[in-house]
Every structure is written in structure tokens, then in C-alpha cells.
Amino acid sequence: MTTADYNIHKFDAMSPAVWEEPWIKALTSQITTALQNHVAWIGIETDNTGSDYKLFDYACGNGVASHALASFFPVIHGMDISSGMVSQYNVRAEDSKLSHRMHAVVGNLLDDSDSGAVAAAPTDAALVVMSMALHHVSDPATMIRKLSQRLRPGGVLLIIDFVATSESGCPALEDDSPMSHAIAHRGFTEKAVRDMFSQAGLQSWAWKWMDEQTKLPEAAGGVQQLFLARGVREG
């Protein structure tokens, strides 16, 4: 099985009850707070209500990033390789009475045979966000390039993920961890992410650590450091 196959299997089987586990609730709360506290730093327009102001939430899961930023975007597209996650995203949007402007579909931008994903993904997003998923991707440089192609000129790509242990000093994930087969990269250095953004033609680079470290279960790596990275498609 490929890393993508492992992730599809893992996340398709994930029960909605998982989101109520204390450490996952704490993580999603931390991400939500970070997104809402860094709206200006990200470059989100707070007074734009036009239907052309779009958010594309890739590897959207159950919609943590989408819901955190829902008040700023009248149109939100979600996409995930897991049909289980897409189902949870859409149920949650319905429950929150946001389904009229927030909807997810199944798709993999790295699968050249997945023409449906290409057709479903916007090409004029004001913001593309990929939260806590790049470490699951075997080819992150190509992923960042594919995501950048979904931006309108002046649009922002935002990545949230783990800082590499070589820079954070946090413990590394053990090779025999239950999560190991679903993980392709155990964090990223600032230079690695900056280089990938540059190769994708993104400018106005910015990077910052989250204010507080994240407490994961020991089997998932223990205490870790998250980063936010942004870049702009010029044009």
C-alpha cells in the first residue's frame, strides 16, 4: 500500500467520536485559535462579502480550518482523499447550517488520473489552506505547486504542520508507531518549506511557530511544535 492508501484506509475508518478525544479537541481548538488570531498575518480580507472570495480547504478532514474561517468566506470548497472525512465535513456543515456555502468532495490533486478532483477544485481561491496534512504526503513539493495553481493572483497559500525535530528539539515519532505507515515526513524545516514555496512561484514568504507547543499522545510523537507558513501568488 502507498502512503496515500494507508491514509485513505485510516481516515475512512475514523469515527466522528474521535474528534471528542481530549487531545484532538485541544489540537483542533489550538488550530482554530491560531487561524482566527492571525487573520491579518495570513492576509485574509475581513470586509469582503463577494461570491468570488473563496476558500479552498484541501485535506479538509471534518472541516476544522473551514469552520474557523467561515465568517470571512462566502464560498468554501473542501476536498479530501478520504470519503469518510468528506462525509463528516458535509454532515458538520449541514449541522452548522453552512451547507449552502460550504461543501467538500473526494479528490486527490496528486493523482493525475483523478480528473474529477481537478474539475472540482477552484482555480481562483483567495486562500488555500492545508492544515495538519502535508506530513502525510509523499511528494510535498508537488503538492504545494498543485495547491498554488488553485490561487487567484494575490491569493495566499497557508500550510500548518509540524516543525522538524532538528529545529524544534521535540521528540521524533518512533518507527513502530501505529501512525508511522500513514506519515511520509516527520516535520519540516523552515528552509525546506520556504524552498518549496519558492519553487511553486509563491512570494511574500512568511513563517512562524505557534505560540504554544502541542501535546500529542506519546505514540503520536508526544509534545510537538507546529508552524504556519504563507506565500502569495503574484500576478
Tab-separated table of N, CA, C and O in Angstrom, residues 42-45 48-58 66 69-70 72-78 89 101-102 119-129 147 150-152 154-157:
chain	number	residue	atom	x	y	z
A	42	ILE	N	-2.108	36.293	7.912
A	42	ILE	CA	-2.355	35.409	6.764
A	42	ILE	C	-2.619	36.235	5.510
A	42	ILE	O	-2.161	35.896	4.420
A	43	GLY	N	-3.359	37.321	5.673
A	43	GLY	CA	-3.711	38.164	4.530
A	43	GLY	C	-5.161	38.034	4.115
A	43	GLY	O	-5.520	38.309	2.970
A	44	ILE	N	-6.018	37.635	5.035
A	44	ILE	CA	-7.440	37.479	4.762
A	44	ILE	C	-8.121	38.847	4.801
A	44	ILE	O	-7.894	39.637	5.718
A	45	GLU	N	-8.940	39.125	3.805
A	45	GLU	CA	-9.702	40.366	3.769
A	45	GLU	C	-10.930	40.210	4.668
A	45	GLU	O	-11.727	39.285	4.486
A	48	ASN	N	-14.712	41.479	2.874
A	48	ASN	CA	-15.071	41.018	1.538
A	48	ASN	C	-16.249	40.056	1.633
A	48	ASN	O	-16.149	39.003	2.243
A	49	THR	N	-17.370	40.431	1.039
A	49	THR	CA	-18.556	39.576	1.080
A	49	THR	C	-18.960	39.090	-0.309
A	49	THR	O	-20.006	38.475	-0.474
A	50	GLY	N	-18.137	39.354	-1.311
A	50	GLY	CA	-18.474	38.950	-2.675
A	50	GLY	C	-18.381	37.456	-2.874
A	50	GLY	O	-17.590	36.765	-2.227
A	51	SER	N	-19.183	36.941	-3.778
A	51	SER	CA	-19.234	35.496	-4.018
A	51	SER	C	-17.969	34.964	-4.683
A	51	SER	O	-17.810	33.754	-4.806
A	52	ASP	N	-17.081	35.866	-5.107
A	52	ASP	CA	-15.839	35.418	-5.727
A	52	ASP	C	-14.706	35.294	-4.704
A	52	ASP	O	-13.563	34.989	-5.076
A	53	TYR	N	-14.993	35.525	-3.425
A	53	TYR	CA	-13.973	35.431	-2.374
A	53	TYR	C	-14.048	34.020	-1.791
A	53	TYR	O	-14.917	33.717	-0.966
A	54	LYS	N	-13.130	33.152	-2.230
A	54	LYS	CA	-13.251	31.724	-1.965
A	54	LYS	C	-12.109	31.180	-1.113
A	54	LYS	O	-10.953	31.594	-1.258
A	55	LEU	N	-12.463	30.222	-0.280
A	55	LEU	CA	-11.501	29.432	0.481
A	55	LEU	C	-11.509	28.016	-0.064
A	55	LEU	O	-12.580	27.421	-0.260
A	56	PHE	N	-10.321	27.465	-0.313
A	56	PHE	CA	-10.183	26.067	-0.709
A	56	PHE	C	-9.428	25.353	0.404
A	56	PHE	O	-8.258	25.633	0.654
A	57	ASP	N	-10.125	24.464	1.097
A	57	ASP	CA	-9.578	23.726	2.235
A	57	ASP	C	-9.229	22.330	1.748
A	57	ASP	O	-10.105	21.477	1.599
A	58	TYR	N	-7.929	22.113	1.478
A	58	TYR	CA	-7.504	20.821	0.933
A	58	TYR	C	-7.022	19.911	2.055
A	58	TYR	O	-6.363	20.353	2.982
A	66	SER	N	-12.012	25.177	7.784
A	66	SER	CA	-13.173	25.803	7.137
A	66	SER	C	-14.070	26.493	8.153
A	66	SER	O	-14.520	27.630	7.946
A	69	LEU	N	-12.615	29.719	9.757
A	69	LEU	CA	-12.565	30.901	8.895
A	69	LEU	C	-13.880	31.161	8.164
A	69	LEU	O	-13.933	32.008	7.265
A	70	ALA	N	-14.930	30.471	8.565
A	70	ALA	CA	-16.192	30.547	7.824
A	70	ALA	C	-16.772	31.955	7.782
A	70	ALA	O	-17.449	32.325	6.813
A	72	PHE	N	-15.337	34.648	7.220
A	72	PHE	CA	-14.640	35.528	6.277
A	72	PHE	C	-14.854	35.144	4.814
A	72	PHE	O	-14.478	35.917	3.922
A	73	PHE	N	-15.423	33.968	4.561
A	73	PHE	CA	-15.524	33.471	3.185
A	73	PHE	C	-16.954	33.051	2.860
A	73	PHE	O	-17.486	32.128	3.477
A	74	PRO	N	-17.551	33.685	1.865
A	74	PRO	CA	-18.904	33.298	1.472
A	74	PRO	C	-18.962	31.991	0.688
A	74	PRO	O	-20.027	31.384	0.586
A	75	VAL	N	-17.822	31.564	0.156
A	75	VAL	CA	-17.761	30.315	-0.603
A	75	VAL	C	-16.570	29.504	-0.105
A	75	VAL	O	-15.435	29.987	-0.108
A	76	ILE	N	-16.837	28.267	0.324
A	76	ILE	CA	-15.779	27.407	0.853
A	76	ILE	C	-15.859	26.042	0.177
A	76	ILE	O	-16.896	25.377	0.234
A	77	HIS	N	-14.758	25.651	-0.462
A	77	HIS	CA	-14.640	24.343	-1.085
A	77	HIS	C	-13.735	23.463	-0.230
A	77	HIS	O	-12.625	23.867	0.119
A	78	GLY	N	-14.192	22.273	0.107
A	78	GLY	CA	-13.357	21.302	0.791
A	78	GLY	C	-13.030	20.140	-0.119
A	78	GLY	O	-13.817	19.814	-1.028
A	89	TYR	N	-17.293	16.090	6.961
A	89	TYR	CA	-17.245	17.523	6.658
A	89	TYR	C	-18.635	18.021	6.271
A	89	TYR	O	-19.114	19.041	6.793
A	101	ARG	N	-23.072	27.175	1.585
A	101	ARG	CA	-21.855	27.815	1.075
A	101	ARG	C	-20.579	27.060	1.428
A	101	ARG	O	-19.489	27.546	1.158
A	102	MET	N	-20.730	25.857	1.983
A	102	MET	CA	-19.576	25.058	2.372
A	102	MET	C	-19.844	23.603	1.990
A	102	MET	O	-20.795	22.995	2.476
A	119	ALA	N	-11.424	19.044	-11.790
A	119	ALA	CA	-12.616	19.792	-12.191
A	119	ALA	C	-13.312	20.430	-10.993
A	119	ALA	O	-13.877	21.519	-11.100
A	120	ALA	N	-13.259	19.744	-9.832
A	120	ALA	CA	-13.991	20.227	-8.657
A	120	ALA	C	-13.252	21.315	-7.901
A	120	ALA	O	-13.875	22.112	-7.199
A	121	ALA	N	-11.937	21.342	-8.018
A	121	ALA	CA	-11.156	22.315	-7.245
A	121	ALA	C	-11.193	23.682	-7.913
A	121	ALA	O	-11.059	23.798	-9.129
A	122	PRO	N	-11.363	24.733	-7.129
A	122	PRO	CA	-11.372	26.077	-7.708
A	122	PRO	C	-9.996	26.455	-8.246
A	122	PRO	O	-8.976	25.915	-7.811
A	123	THR	N	-9.967	27.369	-9.171
A	123	THR	CA	-8.704	27.887	-9.704
A	123	THR	C	-8.531	29.360	-9.359
A	123	THR	O	-7.587	29.995	-9.817
A	124	ASP	N	-9.441	29.880	-8.546
A	124	ASP	CA	-9.424	31.309	-8.225
A	124	ASP	C	-9.645	31.546	-6.733
A	124	ASP	O	-10.314	32.511	-6.342
A	125	ALA	N	-9.092	30.692	-5.892
A	125	ALA	CA	-9.274	30.833	-4.451
A	125	ALA	C	-8.466	32.006	-3.919
A	125	ALA	O	-7.320	32.222	-4.319
A	126	ALA	N	-9.060	32.752	-3.002
A	126	ALA	CA	-8.327	33.813	-2.321
A	126	ALA	C	-7.387	33.235	-1.276
A	126	ALA	O	-6.337	33.816	-0.985
A	127	LEU	N	-7.781	32.088	-0.719
A	127	LEU	CA	-6.950	31.393	0.258
A	127	LEU	C	-7.065	29.903	0.035
A	127	LEU	O	-8.174	29.358	-0.091
A	128	VAL	N	-5.919	29.233	-0.025
A	128	VAL	CA	-5.849	27.770	0.009
A	128	VAL	C	-5.162	27.400	1.310
A	128	VAL	O	-4.072	27.904	1.604
A	129	VAL	N	-5.800	26.544	2.090
A	129	VAL	CA	-5.220	26.117	3.353
A	129	VAL	C	-5.096	24.604	3.382
A	129	VAL	O	-5.990	23.887	2.931
A	147	LEU	N	-1.291	23.068	-5.207
A	147	LEU	CA	-2.159	23.954	-4.438
A	147	LEU	C	-2.020	25.404	-4.896
A	147	LEU	O	-3.000	26.147	-4.957
A	150	ARG	N	-4.211	26.691	-7.600
A	150	ARG	CA	-5.620	26.910	-7.265
A	150	ARG	C	-5.882	28.324	-6.765
A	150	ARG	O	-7.013	28.664	-6.408
A	151	LEU	N	-4.842	29.138	-6.705
A	151	LEU	CA	-4.961	30.506	-6.212
A	151	LEU	C	-5.232	31.500	-7.332
A	151	LEU	O	-4.704	31.366	-8.441
A	152	ARG	N	-5.990	32.515	-7.025
A	152	ARG	CA	-6.101	33.653	-7.928
A	152	ARG	C	-4.858	34.525	-7.732
A	152	ARG	O	-4.145	34.390	-6.724
A	154	GLY	N	-2.639	37.154	-6.292
A	154	GLY	CA	-2.758	37.787	-4.997
A	154	GLY	C	-3.290	36.865	-3.926
A	154	GLY	O	-3.363	37.247	-2.754
A	155	GLY	N	-3.671	35.643	-4.314
A	155	GLY	CA	-4.172	34.675	-3.354
A	155	GLY	C	-3.055	34.107	-2.491
A	155	GLY	O	-1.883	34.132	-2.868
A	156	VAL	N	-3.428	33.563	-1.327
A	156	VAL	CA	-2.471	33.106	-0.319
A	156	VAL	C	-2.587	31.603	-0.127
A	156	VAL	O	-3.693	31.061	-0.006
A	157	LEU	N	-1.434	30.942	-0.075
A	157	LEU	CA	-1.366	29.550	0.344
A	157	LEU	C	-0.897	29.520	1.783
A	157	LEU	O	0.116	30.130	2.138
